[in-house]
Coordinates of C-alpha atoms and ligand atoms in Angstrom, one line a residue:
X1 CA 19.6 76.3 -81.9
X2 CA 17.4 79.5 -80.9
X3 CA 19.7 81.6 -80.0
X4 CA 21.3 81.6 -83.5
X5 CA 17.7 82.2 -84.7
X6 CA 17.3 85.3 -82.2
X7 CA 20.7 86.7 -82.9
X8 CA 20.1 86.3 -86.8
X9 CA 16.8 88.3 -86.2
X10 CA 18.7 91.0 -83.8
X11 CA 21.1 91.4 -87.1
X12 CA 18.2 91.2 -89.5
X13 CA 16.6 93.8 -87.5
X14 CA 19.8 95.8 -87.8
X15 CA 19.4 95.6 -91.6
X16 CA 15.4 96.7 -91.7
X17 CA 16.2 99.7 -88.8
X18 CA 18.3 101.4 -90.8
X19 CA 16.9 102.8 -93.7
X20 CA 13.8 103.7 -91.4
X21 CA 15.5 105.6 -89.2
X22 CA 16.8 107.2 -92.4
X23 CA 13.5 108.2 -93.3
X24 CA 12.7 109.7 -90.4
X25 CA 15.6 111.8 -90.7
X26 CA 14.9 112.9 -93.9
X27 CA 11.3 114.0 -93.3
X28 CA 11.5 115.3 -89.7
X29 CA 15.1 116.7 -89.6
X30 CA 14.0 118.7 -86.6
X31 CA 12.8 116.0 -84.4
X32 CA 16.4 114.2 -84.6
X33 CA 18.5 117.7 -83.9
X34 CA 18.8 116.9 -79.8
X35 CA 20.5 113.3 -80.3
X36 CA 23.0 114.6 -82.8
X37 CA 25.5 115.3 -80.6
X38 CA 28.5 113.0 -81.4
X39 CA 31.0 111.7 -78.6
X40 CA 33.7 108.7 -79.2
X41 CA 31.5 107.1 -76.3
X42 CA 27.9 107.2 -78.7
X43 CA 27.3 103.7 -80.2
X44 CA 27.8 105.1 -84.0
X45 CA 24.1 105.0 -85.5
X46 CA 23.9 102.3 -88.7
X47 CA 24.1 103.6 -92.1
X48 CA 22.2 103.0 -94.9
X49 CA 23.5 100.0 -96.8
X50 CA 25.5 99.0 -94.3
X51 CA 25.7 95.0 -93.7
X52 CA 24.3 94.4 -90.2
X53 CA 27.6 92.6 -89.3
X54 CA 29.2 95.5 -89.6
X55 CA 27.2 97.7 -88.5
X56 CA 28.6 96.5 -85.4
X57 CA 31.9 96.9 -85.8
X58 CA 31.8 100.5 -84.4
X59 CA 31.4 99.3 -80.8
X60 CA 34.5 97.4 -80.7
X61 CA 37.6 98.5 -83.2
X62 CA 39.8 100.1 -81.1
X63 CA 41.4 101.8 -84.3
X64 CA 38.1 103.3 -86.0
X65 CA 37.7 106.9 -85.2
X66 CA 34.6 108.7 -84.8
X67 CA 33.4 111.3 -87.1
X68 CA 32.3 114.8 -85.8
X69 CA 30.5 116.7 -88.2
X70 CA 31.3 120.2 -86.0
X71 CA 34.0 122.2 -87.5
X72 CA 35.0 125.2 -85.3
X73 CA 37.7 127.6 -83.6
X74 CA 38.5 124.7 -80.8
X75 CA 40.8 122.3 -82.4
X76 CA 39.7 119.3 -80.7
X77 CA 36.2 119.5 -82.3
X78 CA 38.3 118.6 -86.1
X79 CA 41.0 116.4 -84.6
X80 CA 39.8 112.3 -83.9
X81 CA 40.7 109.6 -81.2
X82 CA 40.5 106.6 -81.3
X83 CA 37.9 104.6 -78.6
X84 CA 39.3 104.9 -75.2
X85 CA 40.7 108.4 -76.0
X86 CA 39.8 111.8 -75.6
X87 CA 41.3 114.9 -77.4
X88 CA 42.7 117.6 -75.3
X89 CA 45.0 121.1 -76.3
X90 CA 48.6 121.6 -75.2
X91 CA 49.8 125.0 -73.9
X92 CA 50.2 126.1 -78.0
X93 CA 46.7 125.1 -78.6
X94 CA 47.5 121.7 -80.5
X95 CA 45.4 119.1 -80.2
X96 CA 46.0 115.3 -79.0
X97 CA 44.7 112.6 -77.9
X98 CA 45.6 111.5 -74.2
X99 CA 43.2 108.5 -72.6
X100 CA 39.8 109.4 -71.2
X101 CA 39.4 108.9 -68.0
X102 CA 37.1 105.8 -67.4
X103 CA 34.9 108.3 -64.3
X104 CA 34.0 110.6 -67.2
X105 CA 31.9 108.1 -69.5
X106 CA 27.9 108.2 -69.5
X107 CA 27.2 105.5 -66.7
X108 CA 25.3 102.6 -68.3
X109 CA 21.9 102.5 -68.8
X110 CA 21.5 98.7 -67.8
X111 CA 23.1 95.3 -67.7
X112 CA 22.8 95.3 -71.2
X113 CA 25.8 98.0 -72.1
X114 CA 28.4 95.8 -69.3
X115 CA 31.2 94.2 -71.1
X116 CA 33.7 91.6 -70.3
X117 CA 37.1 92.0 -70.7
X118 CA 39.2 88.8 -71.4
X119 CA 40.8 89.8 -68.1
X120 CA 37.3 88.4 -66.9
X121 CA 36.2 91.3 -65.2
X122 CA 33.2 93.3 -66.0
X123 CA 33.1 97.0 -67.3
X124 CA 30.2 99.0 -66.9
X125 CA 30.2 100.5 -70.3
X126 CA 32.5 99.9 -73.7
X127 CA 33.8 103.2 -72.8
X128 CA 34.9 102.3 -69.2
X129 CA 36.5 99.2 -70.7
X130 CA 38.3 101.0 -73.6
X131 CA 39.1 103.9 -71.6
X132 CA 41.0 101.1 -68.8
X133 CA 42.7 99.9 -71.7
X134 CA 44.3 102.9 -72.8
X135 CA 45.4 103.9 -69.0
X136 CA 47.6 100.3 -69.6
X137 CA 49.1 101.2 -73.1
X138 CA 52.7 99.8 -73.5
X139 CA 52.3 97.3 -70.7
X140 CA 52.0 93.9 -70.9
X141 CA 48.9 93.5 -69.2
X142 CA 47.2 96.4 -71.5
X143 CA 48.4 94.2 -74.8
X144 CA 47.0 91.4 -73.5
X145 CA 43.6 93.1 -72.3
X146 CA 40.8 93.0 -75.4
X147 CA 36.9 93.5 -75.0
X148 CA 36.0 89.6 -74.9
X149 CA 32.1 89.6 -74.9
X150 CA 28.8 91.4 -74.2
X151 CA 27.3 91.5 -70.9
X152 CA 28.6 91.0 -67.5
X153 CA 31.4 88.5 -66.9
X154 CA 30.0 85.1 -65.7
X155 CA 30.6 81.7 -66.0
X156 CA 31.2 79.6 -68.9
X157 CA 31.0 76.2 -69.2
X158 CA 33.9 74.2 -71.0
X159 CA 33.0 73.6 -74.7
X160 CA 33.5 69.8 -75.0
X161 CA 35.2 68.1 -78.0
X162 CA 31.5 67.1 -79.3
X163 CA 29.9 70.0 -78.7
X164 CA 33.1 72.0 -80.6
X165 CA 32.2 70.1 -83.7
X166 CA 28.6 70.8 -83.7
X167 CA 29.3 74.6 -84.2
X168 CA 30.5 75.1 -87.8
X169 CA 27.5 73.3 -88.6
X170 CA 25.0 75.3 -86.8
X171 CA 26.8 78.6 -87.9
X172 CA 27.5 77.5 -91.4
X173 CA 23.7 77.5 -91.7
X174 CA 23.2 80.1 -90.1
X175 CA 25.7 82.3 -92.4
X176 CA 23.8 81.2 -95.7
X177 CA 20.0 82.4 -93.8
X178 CA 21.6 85.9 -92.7
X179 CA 22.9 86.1 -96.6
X180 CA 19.7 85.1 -97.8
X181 CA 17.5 87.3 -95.8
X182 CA 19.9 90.2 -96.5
X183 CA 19.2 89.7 -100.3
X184 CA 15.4 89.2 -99.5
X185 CA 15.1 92.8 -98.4
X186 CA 17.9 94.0 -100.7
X187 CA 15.4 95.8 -103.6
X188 CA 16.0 99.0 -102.7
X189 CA 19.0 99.1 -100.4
X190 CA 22.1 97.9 -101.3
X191 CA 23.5 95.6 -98.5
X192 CA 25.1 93.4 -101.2
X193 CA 27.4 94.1 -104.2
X194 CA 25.6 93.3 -107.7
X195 CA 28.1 90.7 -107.8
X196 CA 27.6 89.2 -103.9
X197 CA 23.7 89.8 -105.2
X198 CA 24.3 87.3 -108.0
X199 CA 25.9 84.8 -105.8
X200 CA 23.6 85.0 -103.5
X201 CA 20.6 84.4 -106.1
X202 CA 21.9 81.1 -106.5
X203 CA 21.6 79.9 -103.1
X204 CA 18.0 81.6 -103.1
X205 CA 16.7 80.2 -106.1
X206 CA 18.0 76.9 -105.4
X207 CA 14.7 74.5 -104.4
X208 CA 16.9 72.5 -102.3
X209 CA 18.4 74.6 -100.4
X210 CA 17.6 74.1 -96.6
X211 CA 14.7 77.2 -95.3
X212 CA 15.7 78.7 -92.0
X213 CA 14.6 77.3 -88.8
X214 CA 15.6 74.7 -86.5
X215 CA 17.0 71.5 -88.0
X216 CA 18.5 68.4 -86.1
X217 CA 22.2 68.6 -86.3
X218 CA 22.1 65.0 -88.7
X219 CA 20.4 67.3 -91.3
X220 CA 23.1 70.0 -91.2
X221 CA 25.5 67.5 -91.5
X222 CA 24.0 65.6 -94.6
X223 CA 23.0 69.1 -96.1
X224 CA 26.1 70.4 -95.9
X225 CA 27.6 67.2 -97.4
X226 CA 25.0 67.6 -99.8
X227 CA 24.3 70.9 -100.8
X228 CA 28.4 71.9 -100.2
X229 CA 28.4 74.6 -102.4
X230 CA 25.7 76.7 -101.2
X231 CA 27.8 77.4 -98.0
X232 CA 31.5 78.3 -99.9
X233 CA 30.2 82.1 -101.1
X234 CA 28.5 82.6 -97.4
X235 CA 31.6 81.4 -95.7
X236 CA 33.8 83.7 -97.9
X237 CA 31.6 86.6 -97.5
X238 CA 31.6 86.7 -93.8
X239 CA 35.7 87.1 -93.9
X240 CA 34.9 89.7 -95.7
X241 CA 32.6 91.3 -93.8
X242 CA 35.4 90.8 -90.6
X243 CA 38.2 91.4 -92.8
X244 CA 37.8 95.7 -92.8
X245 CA 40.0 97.6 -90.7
X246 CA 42.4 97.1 -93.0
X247 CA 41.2 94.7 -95.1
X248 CA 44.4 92.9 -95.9
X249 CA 43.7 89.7 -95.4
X250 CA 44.6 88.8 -91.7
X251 CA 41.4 88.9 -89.0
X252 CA 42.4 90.3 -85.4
X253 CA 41.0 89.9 -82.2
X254 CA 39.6 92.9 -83.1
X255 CA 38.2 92.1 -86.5
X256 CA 36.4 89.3 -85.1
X257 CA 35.0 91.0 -82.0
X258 CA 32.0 92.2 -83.8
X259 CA 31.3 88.5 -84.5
X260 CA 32.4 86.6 -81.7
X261 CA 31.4 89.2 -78.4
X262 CA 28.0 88.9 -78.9
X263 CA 28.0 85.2 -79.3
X264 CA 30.2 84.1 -76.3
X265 CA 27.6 84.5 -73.9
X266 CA 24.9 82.5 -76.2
X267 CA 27.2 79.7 -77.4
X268 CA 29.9 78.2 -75.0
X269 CA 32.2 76.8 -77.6
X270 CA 33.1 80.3 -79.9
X271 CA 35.8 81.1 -77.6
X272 CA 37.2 77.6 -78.7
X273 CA 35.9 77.5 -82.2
X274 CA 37.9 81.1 -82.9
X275 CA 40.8 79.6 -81.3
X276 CA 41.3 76.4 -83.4
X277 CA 40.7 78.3 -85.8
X278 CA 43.8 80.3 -86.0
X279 CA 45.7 76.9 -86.4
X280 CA 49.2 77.9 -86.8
X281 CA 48.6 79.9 -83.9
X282 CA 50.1 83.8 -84.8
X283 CA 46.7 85.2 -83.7
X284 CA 45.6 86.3 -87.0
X285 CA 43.1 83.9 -88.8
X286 CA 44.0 84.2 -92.7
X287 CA 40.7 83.3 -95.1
X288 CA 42.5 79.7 -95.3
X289 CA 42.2 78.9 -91.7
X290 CA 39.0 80.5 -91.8
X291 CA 37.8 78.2 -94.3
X292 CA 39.2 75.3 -92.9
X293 CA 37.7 76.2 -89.8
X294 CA 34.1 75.9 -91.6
X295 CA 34.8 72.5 -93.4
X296 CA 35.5 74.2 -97.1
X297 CA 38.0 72.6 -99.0
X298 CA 41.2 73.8 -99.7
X299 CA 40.9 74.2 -103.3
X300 CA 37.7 76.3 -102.9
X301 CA 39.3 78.5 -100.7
X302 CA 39.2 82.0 -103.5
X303 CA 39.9 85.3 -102.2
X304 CA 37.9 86.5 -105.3
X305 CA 34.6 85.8 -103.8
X306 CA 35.2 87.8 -101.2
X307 CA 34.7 91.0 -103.3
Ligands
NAG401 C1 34.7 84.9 -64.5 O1 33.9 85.6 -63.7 C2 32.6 85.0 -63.4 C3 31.7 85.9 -62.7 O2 32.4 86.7 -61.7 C4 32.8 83.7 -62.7 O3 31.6 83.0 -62.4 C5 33.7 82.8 -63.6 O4 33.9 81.6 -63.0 C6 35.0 83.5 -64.0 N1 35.6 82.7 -65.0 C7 36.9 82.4 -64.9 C8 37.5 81.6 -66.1 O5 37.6 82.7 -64.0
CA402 CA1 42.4 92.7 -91.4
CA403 CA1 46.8 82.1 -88.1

């Protein structure tokens, strides 16, 4: 139960960092000059008003493309790769994007920045992985090969059939505290949508709705059975949140990495939770599925709340 407390305050903290580093920015310009170098290799710094969820999802799309703000004579400086590539200028000065080679990114700074790839070997750096992934484009083994979790590879123990139901509750709950704190320290920024805000009120101002912290698993249970629809909107917002690159309805591997690689390593059964929860097994999870996955009923299932 305390890691999902931890990792709700690592996202929290997400959400309160960046409109302070903001502020620095805008007083002391001069101060932040040295780190604004950009390389597809820099974990991309949080924006204002971005949801902490996503703030995330920098570090592992393979499709987003980083944003340099230098605009000059060499054509590389305008032209963007994805992660795992670097641009480069043929003999008539064009410029395209060919794979980085994995020697050339920053060497990590700890155990921290390691990765493991679902080929369950460990990568010093997302840029090493990503980088090995593009030297294996169009084989097999690369299309099989995605960034599975932070930290070093190591060993997880199977997530038994108990232990596999447990986790919607514990994450449902967990959901509707990460919404709620996000509209706690919503005044000024906005992390939500006036309508998410209004939806969210709802939960907040509802006096029995269940205050974070650690609760027996009994208590989830009857709360959810309980207090069902204060979890439908939370549920619906996070396949939202996933659902961005495109948003058309379908969740990758890649969708759900910003989500589900940080958890693997704190909670042995995600691996199998996202994996029943594709049920018909095309490895996209549609919001139906998703749903499903987190005990909401087929007829609440609304793809409007998700705006
Ligand atoms: C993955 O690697 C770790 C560390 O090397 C090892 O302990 C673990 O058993 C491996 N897992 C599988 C499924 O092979
Ligand atoms: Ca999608
Ligand atoms: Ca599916």
């Amino acid at each position: 139960m305390r890691v999902w407390i931890v990792f709700l305050l690592c996202l929290a903290g997400h959400a309160m960092a960046a409109p302070t580093e903001d502020e620095l920015i805008v007083e002391e310009p001069v101060t932040e000059e040295p780190v604004v170098e950009v390389s597809p290799d820099v974990h991309p710094e949080p924006e204002v008003g971005a949801n902490p969820v996503q703030v995330e999802v920098g570090e592992f799309d393979e499709a987003i493309e980083v944003i340099d703000d230098d605009v000059a004579e060499n054509p590389c400086l305008n032209h963007h790769c994805k992660k795992g590539k670097v641009c480069e200028v043929d003999e008539s000065n064009t410029p395209m994007c060919v794979c980085q080679d994995p020697s050339t990114c920053p060497a990590a700074e700890g155990e921290f920045e390691h990765v493991c790839g679902t080929d369950n070997k460990t990568y010093d750096t997302s840029c090493h992985f990503f980088a090995t992934k593009c030297t294996l484009e169009g084989t097999k083994k690369g299309h099989k090969l995605h960034l599975d979790y932070i930290g070093p590879c190591k060993f997880i123990e199977d997530c038994l059939d108990n232990e596999l139901n447990e986790f919607p509750l514990r994450m449902r709950d967990w959901l509707k505290n990460v919404l709620v704190t996000l509209y706690e320290r919503d005044q000024d920024n906005n992390l939500l949508t006036e309508k998410q805000k209004l939806r969210v009120k709802k939960i907040y101002e509802n006096e029995k709705r269940l205050q974070a912290g650690e609760h027996s698993l009994d208590l989830l249970a009857h709360d959810f059975e309980k207090n069902y629809n204060m979890y439908v909107f939370p549920v619906h917002w996070q396949f939202g949140q996933l659902d961005q690159h495109p948003a058309d309805g379908y969740l990758t591997h890649t969708e759900l990495a910003p989500l589900r690689a940080p958890l693997i390593p704190m909670e042995h059964c995600t691996t199998r939770f996202f994996e029943k929860c594709d049920a018909d097994n095309d490895k996209y999870i549609v919001l139906e599925e998703w749903a499903a996955c987190f005990g909401i009923k087929e007829q609440d299932v609304d793809k409007d709340l998700i705006i």
